[in-house]
Short mmCIF file of C-alpha atoms in Angstrom, two decimals:
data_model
loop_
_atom_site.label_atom_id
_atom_site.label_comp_id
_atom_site.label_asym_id
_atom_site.label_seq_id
_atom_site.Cartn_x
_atom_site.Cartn_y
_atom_site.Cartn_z
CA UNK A 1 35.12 -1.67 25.67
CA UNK A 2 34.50 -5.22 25.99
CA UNK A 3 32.53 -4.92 28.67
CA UNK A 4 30.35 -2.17 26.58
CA UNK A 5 29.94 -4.21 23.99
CA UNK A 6 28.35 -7.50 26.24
CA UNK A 7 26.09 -4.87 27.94
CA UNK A 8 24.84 -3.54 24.42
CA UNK A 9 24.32 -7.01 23.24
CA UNK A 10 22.86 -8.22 26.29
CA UNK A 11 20.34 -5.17 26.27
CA UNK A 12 19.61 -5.91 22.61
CA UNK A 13 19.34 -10.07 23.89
CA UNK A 14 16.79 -9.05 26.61
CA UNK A 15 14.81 -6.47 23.86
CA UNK A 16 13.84 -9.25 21.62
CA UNK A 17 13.49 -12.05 24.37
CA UNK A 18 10.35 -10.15 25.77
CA UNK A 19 8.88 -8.89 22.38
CA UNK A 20 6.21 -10.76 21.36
CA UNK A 21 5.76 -10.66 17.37
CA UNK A 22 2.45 -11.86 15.97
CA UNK A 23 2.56 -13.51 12.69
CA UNK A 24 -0.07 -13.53 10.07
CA UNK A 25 -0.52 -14.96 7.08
CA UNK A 26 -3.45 -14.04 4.38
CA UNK A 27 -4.25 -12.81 0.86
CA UNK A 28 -4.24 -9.21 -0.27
CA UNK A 29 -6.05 -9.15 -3.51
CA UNK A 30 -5.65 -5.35 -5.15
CA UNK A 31 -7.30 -3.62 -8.81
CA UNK A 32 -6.31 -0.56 -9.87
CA UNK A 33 -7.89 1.33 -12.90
CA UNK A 34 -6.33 4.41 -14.54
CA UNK A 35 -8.27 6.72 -16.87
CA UNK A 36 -7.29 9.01 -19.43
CA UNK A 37 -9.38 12.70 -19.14
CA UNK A 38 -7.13 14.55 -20.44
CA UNK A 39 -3.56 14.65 -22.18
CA UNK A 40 -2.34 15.13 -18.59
CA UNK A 41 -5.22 14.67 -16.55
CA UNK A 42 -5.63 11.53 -15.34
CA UNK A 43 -8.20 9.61 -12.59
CA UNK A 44 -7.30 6.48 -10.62
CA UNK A 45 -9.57 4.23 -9.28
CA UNK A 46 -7.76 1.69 -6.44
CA UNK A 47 -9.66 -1.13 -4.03
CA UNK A 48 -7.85 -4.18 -1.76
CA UNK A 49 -8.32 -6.16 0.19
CA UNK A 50 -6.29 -8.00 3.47
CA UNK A 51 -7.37 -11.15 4.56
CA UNK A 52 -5.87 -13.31 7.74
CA UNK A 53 -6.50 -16.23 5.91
CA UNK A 54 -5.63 -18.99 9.14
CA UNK A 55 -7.23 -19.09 12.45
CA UNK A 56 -4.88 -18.95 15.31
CA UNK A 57 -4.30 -18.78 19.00
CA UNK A 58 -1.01 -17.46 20.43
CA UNK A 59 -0.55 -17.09 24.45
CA UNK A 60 -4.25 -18.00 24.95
CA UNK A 61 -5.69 -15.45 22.51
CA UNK A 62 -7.56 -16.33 19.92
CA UNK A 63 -7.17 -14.78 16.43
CA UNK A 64 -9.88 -15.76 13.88
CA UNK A 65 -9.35 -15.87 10.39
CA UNK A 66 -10.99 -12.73 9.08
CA UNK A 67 -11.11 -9.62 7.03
CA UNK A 68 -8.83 -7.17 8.43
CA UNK A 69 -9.03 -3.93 6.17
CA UNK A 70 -11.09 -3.33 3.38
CA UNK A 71 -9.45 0.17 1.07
CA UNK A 72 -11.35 1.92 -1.38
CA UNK A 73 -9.59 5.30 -3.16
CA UNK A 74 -10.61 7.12 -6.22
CA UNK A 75 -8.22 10.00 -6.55
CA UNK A 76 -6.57 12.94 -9.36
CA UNK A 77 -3.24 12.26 -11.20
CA UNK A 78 -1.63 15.06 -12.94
CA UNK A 79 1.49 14.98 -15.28
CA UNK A 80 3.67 17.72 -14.93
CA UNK A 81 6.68 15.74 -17.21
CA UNK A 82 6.46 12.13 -18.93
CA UNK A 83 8.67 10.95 -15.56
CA UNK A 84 6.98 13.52 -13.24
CA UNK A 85 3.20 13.53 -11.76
CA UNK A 86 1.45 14.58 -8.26
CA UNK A 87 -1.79 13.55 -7.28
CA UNK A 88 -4.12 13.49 -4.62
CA UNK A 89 -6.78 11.28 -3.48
CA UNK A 90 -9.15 10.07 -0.78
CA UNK A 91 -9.73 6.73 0.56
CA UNK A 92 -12.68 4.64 2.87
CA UNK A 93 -10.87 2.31 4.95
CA UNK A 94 -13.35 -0.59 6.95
CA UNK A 95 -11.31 -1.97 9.85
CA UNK A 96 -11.43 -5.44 11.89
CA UNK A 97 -8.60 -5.97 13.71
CA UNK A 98 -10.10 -9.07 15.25
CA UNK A 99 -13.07 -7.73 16.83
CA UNK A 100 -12.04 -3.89 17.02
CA UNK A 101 -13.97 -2.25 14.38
CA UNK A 102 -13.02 1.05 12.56
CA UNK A 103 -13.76 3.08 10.00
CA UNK A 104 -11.30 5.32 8.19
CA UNK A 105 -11.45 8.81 6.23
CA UNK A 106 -8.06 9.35 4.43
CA UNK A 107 -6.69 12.71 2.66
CA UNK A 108 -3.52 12.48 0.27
CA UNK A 109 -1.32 14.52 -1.85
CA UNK A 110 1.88 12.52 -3.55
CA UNK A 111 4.61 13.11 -6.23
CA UNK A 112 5.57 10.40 -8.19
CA UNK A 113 9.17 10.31 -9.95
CA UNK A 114 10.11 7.95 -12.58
CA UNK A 115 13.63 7.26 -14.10
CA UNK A 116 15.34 4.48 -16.18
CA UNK A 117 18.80 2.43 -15.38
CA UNK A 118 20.35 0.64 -17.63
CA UNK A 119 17.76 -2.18 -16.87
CA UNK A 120 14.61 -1.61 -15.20
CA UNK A 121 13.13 1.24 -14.19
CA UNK A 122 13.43 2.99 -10.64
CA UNK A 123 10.16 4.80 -8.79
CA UNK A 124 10.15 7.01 -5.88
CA UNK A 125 7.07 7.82 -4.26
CA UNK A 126 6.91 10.67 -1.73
CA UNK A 127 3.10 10.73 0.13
CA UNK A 128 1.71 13.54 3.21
CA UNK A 129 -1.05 11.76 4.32
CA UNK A 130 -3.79 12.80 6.98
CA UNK A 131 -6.07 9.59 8.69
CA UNK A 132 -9.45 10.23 10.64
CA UNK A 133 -10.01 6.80 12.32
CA UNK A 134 -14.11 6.64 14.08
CA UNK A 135 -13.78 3.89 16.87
CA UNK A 136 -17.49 2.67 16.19
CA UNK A 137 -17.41 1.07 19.52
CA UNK A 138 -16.41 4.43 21.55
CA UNK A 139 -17.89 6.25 19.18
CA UNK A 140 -14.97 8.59 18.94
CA UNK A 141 -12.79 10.07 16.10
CA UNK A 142 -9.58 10.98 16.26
CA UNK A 143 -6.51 11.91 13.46
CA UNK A 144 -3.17 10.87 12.48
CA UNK A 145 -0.68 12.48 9.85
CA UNK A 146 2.11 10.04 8.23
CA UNK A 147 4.59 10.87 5.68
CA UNK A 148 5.15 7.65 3.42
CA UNK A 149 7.65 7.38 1.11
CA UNK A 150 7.78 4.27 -1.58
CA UNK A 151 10.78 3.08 -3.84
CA UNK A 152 9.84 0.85 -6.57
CA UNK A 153 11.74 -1.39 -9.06
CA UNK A 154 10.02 -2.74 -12.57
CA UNK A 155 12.35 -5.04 -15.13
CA UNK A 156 10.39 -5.97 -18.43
CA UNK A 157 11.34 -9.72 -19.17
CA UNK A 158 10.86 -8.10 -22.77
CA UNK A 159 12.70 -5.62 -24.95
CA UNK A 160 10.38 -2.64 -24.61
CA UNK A 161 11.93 -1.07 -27.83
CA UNK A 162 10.56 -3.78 -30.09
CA UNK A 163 7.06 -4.75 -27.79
CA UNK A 164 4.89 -3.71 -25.08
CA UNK A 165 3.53 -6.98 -23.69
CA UNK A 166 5.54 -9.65 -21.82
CA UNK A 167 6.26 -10.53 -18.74
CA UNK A 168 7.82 -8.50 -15.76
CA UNK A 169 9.69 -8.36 -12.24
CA UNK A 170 9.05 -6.24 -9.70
CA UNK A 171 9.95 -4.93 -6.04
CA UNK A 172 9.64 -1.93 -4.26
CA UNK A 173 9.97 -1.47 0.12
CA UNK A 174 7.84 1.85 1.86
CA UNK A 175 8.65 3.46 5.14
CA UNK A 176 5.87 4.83 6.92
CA UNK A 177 6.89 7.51 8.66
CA UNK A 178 4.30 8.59 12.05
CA UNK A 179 3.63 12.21 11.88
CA UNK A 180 1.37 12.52 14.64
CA UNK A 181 -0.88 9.13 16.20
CA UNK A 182 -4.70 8.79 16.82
CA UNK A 183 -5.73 8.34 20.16
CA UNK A 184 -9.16 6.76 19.57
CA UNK A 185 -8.01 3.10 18.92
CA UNK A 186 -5.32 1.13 17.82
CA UNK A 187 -5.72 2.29 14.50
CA UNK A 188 -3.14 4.60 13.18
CA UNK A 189 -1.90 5.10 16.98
CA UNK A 190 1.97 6.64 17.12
CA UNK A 191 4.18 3.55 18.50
CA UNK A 192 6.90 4.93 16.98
CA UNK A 193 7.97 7.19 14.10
CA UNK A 194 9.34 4.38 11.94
CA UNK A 195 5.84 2.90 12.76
CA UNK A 196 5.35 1.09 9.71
CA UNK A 197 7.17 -1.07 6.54
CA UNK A 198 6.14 -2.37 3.76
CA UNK A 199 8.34 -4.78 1.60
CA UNK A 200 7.60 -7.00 -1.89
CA UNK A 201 8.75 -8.72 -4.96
CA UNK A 202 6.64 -10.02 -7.57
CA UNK A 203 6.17 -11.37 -11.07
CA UNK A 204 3.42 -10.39 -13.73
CA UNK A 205 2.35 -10.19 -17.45
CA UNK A 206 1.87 -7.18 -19.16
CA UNK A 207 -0.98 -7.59 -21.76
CA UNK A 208 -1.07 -5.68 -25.34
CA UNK A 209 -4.78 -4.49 -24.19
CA UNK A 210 -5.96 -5.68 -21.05
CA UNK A 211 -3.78 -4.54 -18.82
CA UNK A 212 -1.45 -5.75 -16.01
CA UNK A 213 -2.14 -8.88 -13.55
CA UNK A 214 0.73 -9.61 -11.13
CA UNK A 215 1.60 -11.85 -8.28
CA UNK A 216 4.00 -11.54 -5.47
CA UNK A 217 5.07 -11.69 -2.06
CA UNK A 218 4.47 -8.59 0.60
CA UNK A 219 5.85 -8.64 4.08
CA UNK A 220 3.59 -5.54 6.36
CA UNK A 221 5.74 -5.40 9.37
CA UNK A 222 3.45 -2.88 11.91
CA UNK A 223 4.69 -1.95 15.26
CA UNK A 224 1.44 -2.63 17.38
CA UNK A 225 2.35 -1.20 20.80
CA UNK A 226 4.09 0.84 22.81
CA UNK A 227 5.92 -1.92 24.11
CA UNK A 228 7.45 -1.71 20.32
CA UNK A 229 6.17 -5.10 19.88
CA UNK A 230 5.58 -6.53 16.23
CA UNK A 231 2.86 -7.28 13.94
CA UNK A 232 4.29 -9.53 10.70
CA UNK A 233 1.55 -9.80 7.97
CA UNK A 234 2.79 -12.32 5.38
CA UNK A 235 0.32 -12.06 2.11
CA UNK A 236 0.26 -13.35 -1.00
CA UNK A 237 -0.63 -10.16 -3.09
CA UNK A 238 -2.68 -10.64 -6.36
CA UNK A 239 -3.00 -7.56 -8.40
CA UNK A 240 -4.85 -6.56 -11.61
CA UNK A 241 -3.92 -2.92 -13.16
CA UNK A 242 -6.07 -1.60 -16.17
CA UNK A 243 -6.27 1.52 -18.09
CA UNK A 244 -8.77 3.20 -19.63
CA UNK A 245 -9.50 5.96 -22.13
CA UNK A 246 -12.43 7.97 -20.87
CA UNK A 247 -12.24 10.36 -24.19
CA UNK A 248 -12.81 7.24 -26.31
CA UNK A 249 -15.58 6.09 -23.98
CA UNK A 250 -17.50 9.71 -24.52
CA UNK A 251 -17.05 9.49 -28.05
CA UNK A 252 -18.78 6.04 -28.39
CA UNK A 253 -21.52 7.15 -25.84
CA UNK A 254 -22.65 10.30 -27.97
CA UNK A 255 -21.92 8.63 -31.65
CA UNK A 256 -25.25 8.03 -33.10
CA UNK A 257 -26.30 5.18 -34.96
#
Protein backbone atom coordinates (compact mmCIF):
# COMPACT_ATOMS: atom_id res chain seq x y z
CA UNK A 1 0.00 0.00 0.00
CA UNK A 2 2.80 2.18 0.71
CA UNK A 3 4.33 1.63 -2.20
CA UNK A 4 0.82 2.57 -4.06
CA UNK A 5 0.55 5.46 -2.44
CA UNK A 6 4.43 6.95 -3.49
CA UNK A 7 3.57 5.82 -7.08
CA UNK A 8 0.17 7.85 -7.01
CA UNK A 9 1.90 10.79 -5.57
CA UNK A 10 4.80 10.58 -7.66
CA UNK A 11 2.47 10.36 -10.84
CA UNK A 12 0.49 13.32 -9.49
CA UNK A 13 4.40 15.08 -8.71
CA UNK A 14 5.42 14.44 -12.38
CA UNK A 15 1.58 15.75 -13.72
CA UNK A 16 2.07 19.18 -12.42
CA UNK A 17 5.98 19.38 -12.89
CA UNK A 18 5.42 19.35 -16.77
CA UNK A 19 2.15 21.47 -16.90
CA UNK A 20 2.73 24.69 -17.88
CA UNK A 21 -0.06 27.20 -16.48
CA UNK A 22 -0.25 30.65 -18.05
CA UNK A 23 -1.27 33.41 -15.85
CA UNK A 24 -3.12 36.49 -16.77
CA UNK A 25 -4.11 39.29 -15.23
CA UNK A 26 -6.72 42.06 -16.72
CA UNK A 27 -10.04 43.88 -16.24
CA UNK A 28 -13.45 42.49 -17.09
CA UNK A 29 -15.75 45.40 -17.11
CA UNK A 30 -19.64 43.97 -17.50
CA UNK A 31 -23.45 46.09 -17.83
CA UNK A 32 -26.38 44.40 -17.71
CA UNK A 33 -29.88 46.01 -18.33
CA UNK A 34 -33.20 44.31 -17.50
CA UNK A 35 -36.54 45.50 -18.89
CA UNK A 36 -39.93 45.11 -17.82
CA UNK A 37 -42.51 44.11 -21.04
CA UNK A 38 -44.67 42.47 -19.34
CA UNK A 39 -45.80 41.32 -15.71
CA UNK A 40 -43.67 38.25 -16.54
CA UNK A 41 -42.05 39.03 -19.61
CA UNK A 42 -38.94 40.35 -19.29
CA UNK A 43 -35.75 41.35 -21.87
CA UNK A 44 -32.09 41.45 -20.85
CA UNK A 45 -29.61 43.29 -22.43
CA UNK A 46 -25.75 42.01 -21.29
CA UNK A 47 -22.12 43.32 -22.84
CA UNK A 48 -18.27 42.65 -21.25
CA UNK A 49 -15.52 42.92 -21.75
CA UNK A 50 -11.87 40.86 -20.90
CA UNK A 51 -8.85 42.65 -21.07
CA UNK A 52 -5.06 41.13 -20.48
CA UNK A 53 -4.18 44.21 -19.04
CA UNK A 54 0.07 43.38 -18.76
CA UNK A 55 2.33 42.47 -21.50
CA UNK A 56 4.25 39.35 -20.95
CA UNK A 57 6.65 36.78 -22.23
CA UNK A 58 6.77 33.27 -20.73
CA UNK A 59 9.24 30.46 -22.32
CA UNK A 60 10.12 32.87 -25.18
CA UNK A 61 6.54 33.70 -26.20
CA UNK A 62 5.37 36.79 -26.20
CA UNK A 63 1.87 37.71 -24.89
CA UNK A 64 0.77 41.34 -25.55
CA UNK A 65 -1.50 43.11 -23.51
CA UNK A 66 -4.75 43.06 -25.43
CA UNK A 67 -8.43 42.57 -25.79
CA UNK A 68 -9.20 39.03 -25.51
CA UNK A 69 -13.12 38.63 -25.88
CA UNK A 70 -15.52 41.13 -26.51
CA UNK A 71 -19.60 39.52 -25.48
CA UNK A 72 -22.62 41.07 -26.57
CA UNK A 73 -26.24 39.16 -25.62
CA UNK A 74 -29.69 40.50 -25.76
CA UNK A 75 -31.94 37.66 -24.77
CA UNK A 76 -35.94 36.65 -23.30
CA UNK A 77 -36.58 36.14 -19.52
CA UNK A 78 -39.76 34.61 -18.50
CA UNK A 79 -41.19 34.16 -14.89
CA UNK A 80 -42.88 31.13 -14.34
CA UNK A 81 -42.86 31.78 -10.13
CA UNK A 82 -41.39 34.94 -8.15
CA UNK A 83 -38.16 32.35 -7.44
CA UNK A 84 -38.54 30.56 -10.83
CA UNK A 85 -37.67 31.93 -14.56
CA UNK A 86 -36.13 30.36 -17.96
CA UNK A 87 -34.82 32.28 -20.62
CA UNK A 88 -33.05 32.16 -23.67
CA UNK A 89 -30.75 34.31 -25.49
CA UNK A 90 -28.11 34.83 -28.17
CA UNK A 91 -24.77 36.28 -27.97
CA UNK A 92 -21.77 37.86 -30.60
CA UNK A 93 -18.58 36.91 -29.19
CA UNK A 94 -15.19 38.85 -30.99
CA UNK A 95 -12.14 36.75 -30.14
CA UNK A 96 -8.21 37.59 -29.84
CA UNK A 97 -6.49 35.17 -28.18
CA UNK A 98 -3.22 36.91 -28.90
CA UNK A 99 -3.23 37.00 -32.52
CA UNK A 100 -5.89 34.12 -33.23
CA UNK A 101 -8.95 35.87 -34.23
CA UNK A 102 -12.56 34.49 -33.89
CA UNK A 103 -15.82 35.26 -34.10
CA UNK A 104 -18.61 33.59 -32.15
CA UNK A 105 -22.50 32.85 -32.72
CA UNK A 106 -24.00 31.59 -29.38
CA UNK A 107 -27.62 29.90 -28.75
CA UNK A 108 -28.96 29.55 -25.02
CA UNK A 109 -31.83 28.32 -23.07
CA UNK A 110 -31.40 28.54 -18.96
CA UNK A 111 -33.56 28.15 -15.76
CA UNK A 112 -32.86 30.23 -13.07
CA UNK A 113 -33.87 29.17 -9.33
CA UNK A 114 -33.89 31.47 -6.49
CA UNK A 115 -34.29 30.66 -2.70
CA UNK A 116 -33.61 32.41 0.68
CA UNK A 117 -31.44 31.05 3.88
CA UNK A 118 -31.60 32.45 6.83
CA UNK A 119 -29.11 35.13 5.48
CA UNK A 120 -28.50 35.70 1.97
CA UNK A 121 -29.96 34.39 -0.77
CA UNK A 122 -28.82 31.17 -2.81
CA UNK A 123 -29.01 31.02 -6.97
CA UNK A 124 -28.66 28.10 -9.14
CA UNK A 125 -28.25 28.53 -12.66
CA UNK A 126 -28.63 25.55 -15.02
CA UNK A 127 -27.55 26.70 -18.96
CA UNK A 128 -27.56 24.16 -22.54
CA UNK A 129 -25.60 26.15 -24.59
CA UNK A 130 -24.65 25.65 -28.40
CA UNK A 131 -21.21 27.81 -29.79
CA UNK A 132 -20.48 28.32 -33.64
CA UNK A 133 -16.84 29.61 -33.55
CA UNK A 134 -15.67 31.11 -37.59
CA UNK A 135 -11.75 30.86 -37.54
CA UNK A 136 -11.45 34.12 -39.76
CA UNK A 137 -8.01 33.05 -40.59
CA UNK A 138 -9.06 29.40 -41.98
CA UNK A 139 -12.06 30.62 -42.80
CA UNK A 140 -13.84 27.71 -41.23
CA UNK A 141 -16.77 27.23 -38.75
CA UNK A 142 -17.22 24.73 -36.58
CA UNK A 143 -19.70 24.01 -33.19
CA UNK A 144 -19.48 23.19 -29.66
CA UNK A 145 -22.36 22.33 -27.08
CA UNK A 146 -21.57 22.99 -23.16
CA UNK A 147 -23.83 22.54 -20.33
CA UNK A 148 -22.98 25.32 -17.63
CA UNK A 149 -24.26 25.33 -14.46
CA UNK A 150 -23.80 28.56 -11.95
CA UNK A 151 -24.36 28.76 -8.06
CA UNK A 152 -24.61 32.15 -6.73
CA UNK A 153 -24.60 33.73 -3.22
CA UNK A 154 -26.04 37.53 -2.50
CA UNK A 155 -26.01 38.93 1.42
CA UNK A 156 -27.65 42.52 1.69
CA UNK A 157 -25.36 44.49 4.22
CA UNK A 158 -29.01 45.95 4.84
CA UNK A 159 -32.25 44.72 6.37
CA UNK A 160 -34.28 44.22 3.21
CA UNK A 161 -37.56 44.27 5.32
CA UNK A 162 -37.16 47.92 6.27
CA UNK A 163 -35.01 49.21 2.78
CA UNK A 164 -34.01 48.33 -0.59
CA UNK A 165 -30.71 50.18 -1.07
CA UNK A 166 -27.42 49.41 0.72
CA UNK A 167 -24.65 47.70 0.24
CA UNK A 168 -24.06 43.92 -0.63
CA UNK A 169 -21.71 40.70 -0.77
CA UNK A 170 -21.57 38.42 -3.24
CA UNK A 171 -20.01 35.03 -4.67
CA UNK A 172 -21.01 32.50 -6.88
CA UNK A 173 -18.37 29.52 -8.77
CA UNK A 174 -19.70 27.90 -12.54
CA UNK A 175 -18.62 24.61 -13.99
CA UNK A 176 -18.51 24.46 -17.56
CA UNK A 177 -19.26 21.34 -18.54
CA UNK A 178 -17.84 20.31 -22.58
CA UNK A 179 -20.63 18.76 -24.42
CA UNK A 180 -19.06 18.33 -27.61
CA UNK A 181 -15.60 20.67 -28.83
CA UNK A 182 -15.06 22.76 -32.07
CA UNK A 183 -12.50 21.69 -34.24
CA UNK A 184 -11.86 24.94 -36.13
CA UNK A 185 -9.58 26.70 -33.52
CA UNK A 186 -8.79 26.86 -30.10
CA UNK A 187 -11.91 28.35 -29.36
CA UNK A 188 -14.41 26.29 -27.56
CA UNK A 189 -12.16 23.09 -28.47
CA UNK A 190 -13.05 19.85 -26.00
CA UNK A 191 -9.77 19.49 -23.67
CA UNK A 192 -11.72 17.98 -21.32
CA UNK A 193 -15.29 17.74 -20.01
CA UNK A 194 -14.66 19.76 -16.86
CA UNK A 195 -13.14 22.19 -19.49
CA UNK A 196 -13.89 25.26 -17.81
CA UNK A 197 -14.40 27.24 -14.09
CA UNK A 198 -15.37 30.18 -13.16
CA UNK A 199 -14.99 31.49 -9.49
CA UNK A 200 -15.76 35.18 -7.66
CA UNK A 201 -16.54 37.25 -4.69
CA UNK A 202 -17.43 40.74 -4.71
CA UNK A 203 -18.84 43.80 -2.99
CA UNK A 204 -21.45 46.41 -4.38
CA UNK A 205 -24.17 49.08 -3.63
CA UNK A 206 -27.55 48.65 -4.39
CA UNK A 207 -29.11 52.07 -5.35
CA UNK A 208 -32.94 53.12 -4.53
CA UNK A 209 -33.17 53.98 -8.49
CA UNK A 210 -30.20 53.53 -10.41
CA UNK A 211 -29.45 50.31 -10.10
CA UNK A 212 -26.58 47.99 -9.03
CA UNK A 213 -22.64 48.74 -9.52
CA UNK A 214 -20.36 46.05 -8.02
CA UNK A 215 -16.74 45.16 -7.75
CA UNK A 216 -14.98 41.94 -7.21
CA UNK A 217 -12.52 39.42 -7.84
CA UNK A 218 -13.01 36.49 -10.70
CA UNK A 219 -10.56 33.70 -11.14
CA UNK A 220 -11.37 31.97 -15.19
CA UNK A 221 -9.35 28.88 -14.87
CA UNK A 222 -9.55 27.35 -18.82
CA UNK A 223 -7.92 24.15 -19.70
CA UNK A 224 -6.10 25.23 -23.02
CA UNK A 225 -4.79 21.91 -24.37
CA UNK A 226 -4.86 18.57 -24.66
CA UNK A 227 -1.89 18.30 -22.72
CA UNK A 228 -4.56 19.47 -19.86
CA UNK A 229 -2.43 22.39 -19.40
CA UNK A 230 -3.87 25.64 -17.68
CA UNK A 231 -4.97 29.00 -18.54
CA UNK A 232 -5.47 31.29 -15.06
CA UNK A 233 -7.22 34.64 -15.94
CA UNK A 234 -7.09 36.83 -12.81
CA UNK A 235 -9.59 40.02 -13.41
CA UNK A 236 -10.76 42.59 -11.56
CA UNK A 237 -14.54 42.53 -12.55
CA UNK A 238 -16.48 45.90 -12.53
CA UNK A 239 -20.14 45.53 -13.04
CA UNK A 240 -23.11 47.91 -13.46
CA UNK A 241 -26.80 46.21 -13.40
CA UNK A 242 -29.89 48.48 -14.27
CA UNK A 243 -33.49 47.95 -14.75
CA UNK A 244 -35.85 49.37 -16.71
CA UNK A 245 -39.60 49.69 -17.21
CA UNK A 246 -40.32 49.57 -20.91
CA UNK A 247 -44.32 50.03 -20.17
CA UNK A 248 -43.49 53.34 -18.47
CA UNK A 249 -41.16 54.28 -21.32
CA UNK A 250 -44.25 53.69 -24.01
CA UNK A 251 -46.47 55.59 -21.96
CA UNK A 252 -44.23 58.75 -21.89
CA UNK A 253 -43.41 58.27 -25.67
CA UNK A 254 -47.20 58.39 -26.82
CA UNK A 255 -48.45 61.03 -23.93
CA UNK A 256 -49.11 64.18 -25.72
CA UNK A 257 -48.32 67.47 -24.64
Amino acid sequence: MKNGFLLLLGLILARQGTAQPLHFAGLFPAYSQTGILHKKLLYNFYLSSTIDAFSQTVENVHYPATNLQVYLQPGLIYRLKPHLQVGAAYAFVKHNLFGLRVNENRLFVQGIYTHRLPSGTLAHRLRYEERYPFNLKTQRGSKASLFRYQLGYNLPLYDPKTRKHGFYASASHEFFLCLTGATNSPISSKNAFNGENWSYVGAGYTFRKAGRLELGYMLQNLVRNARKEHRYLHLLQVSYNTTFNLEDFMVWLYTPY
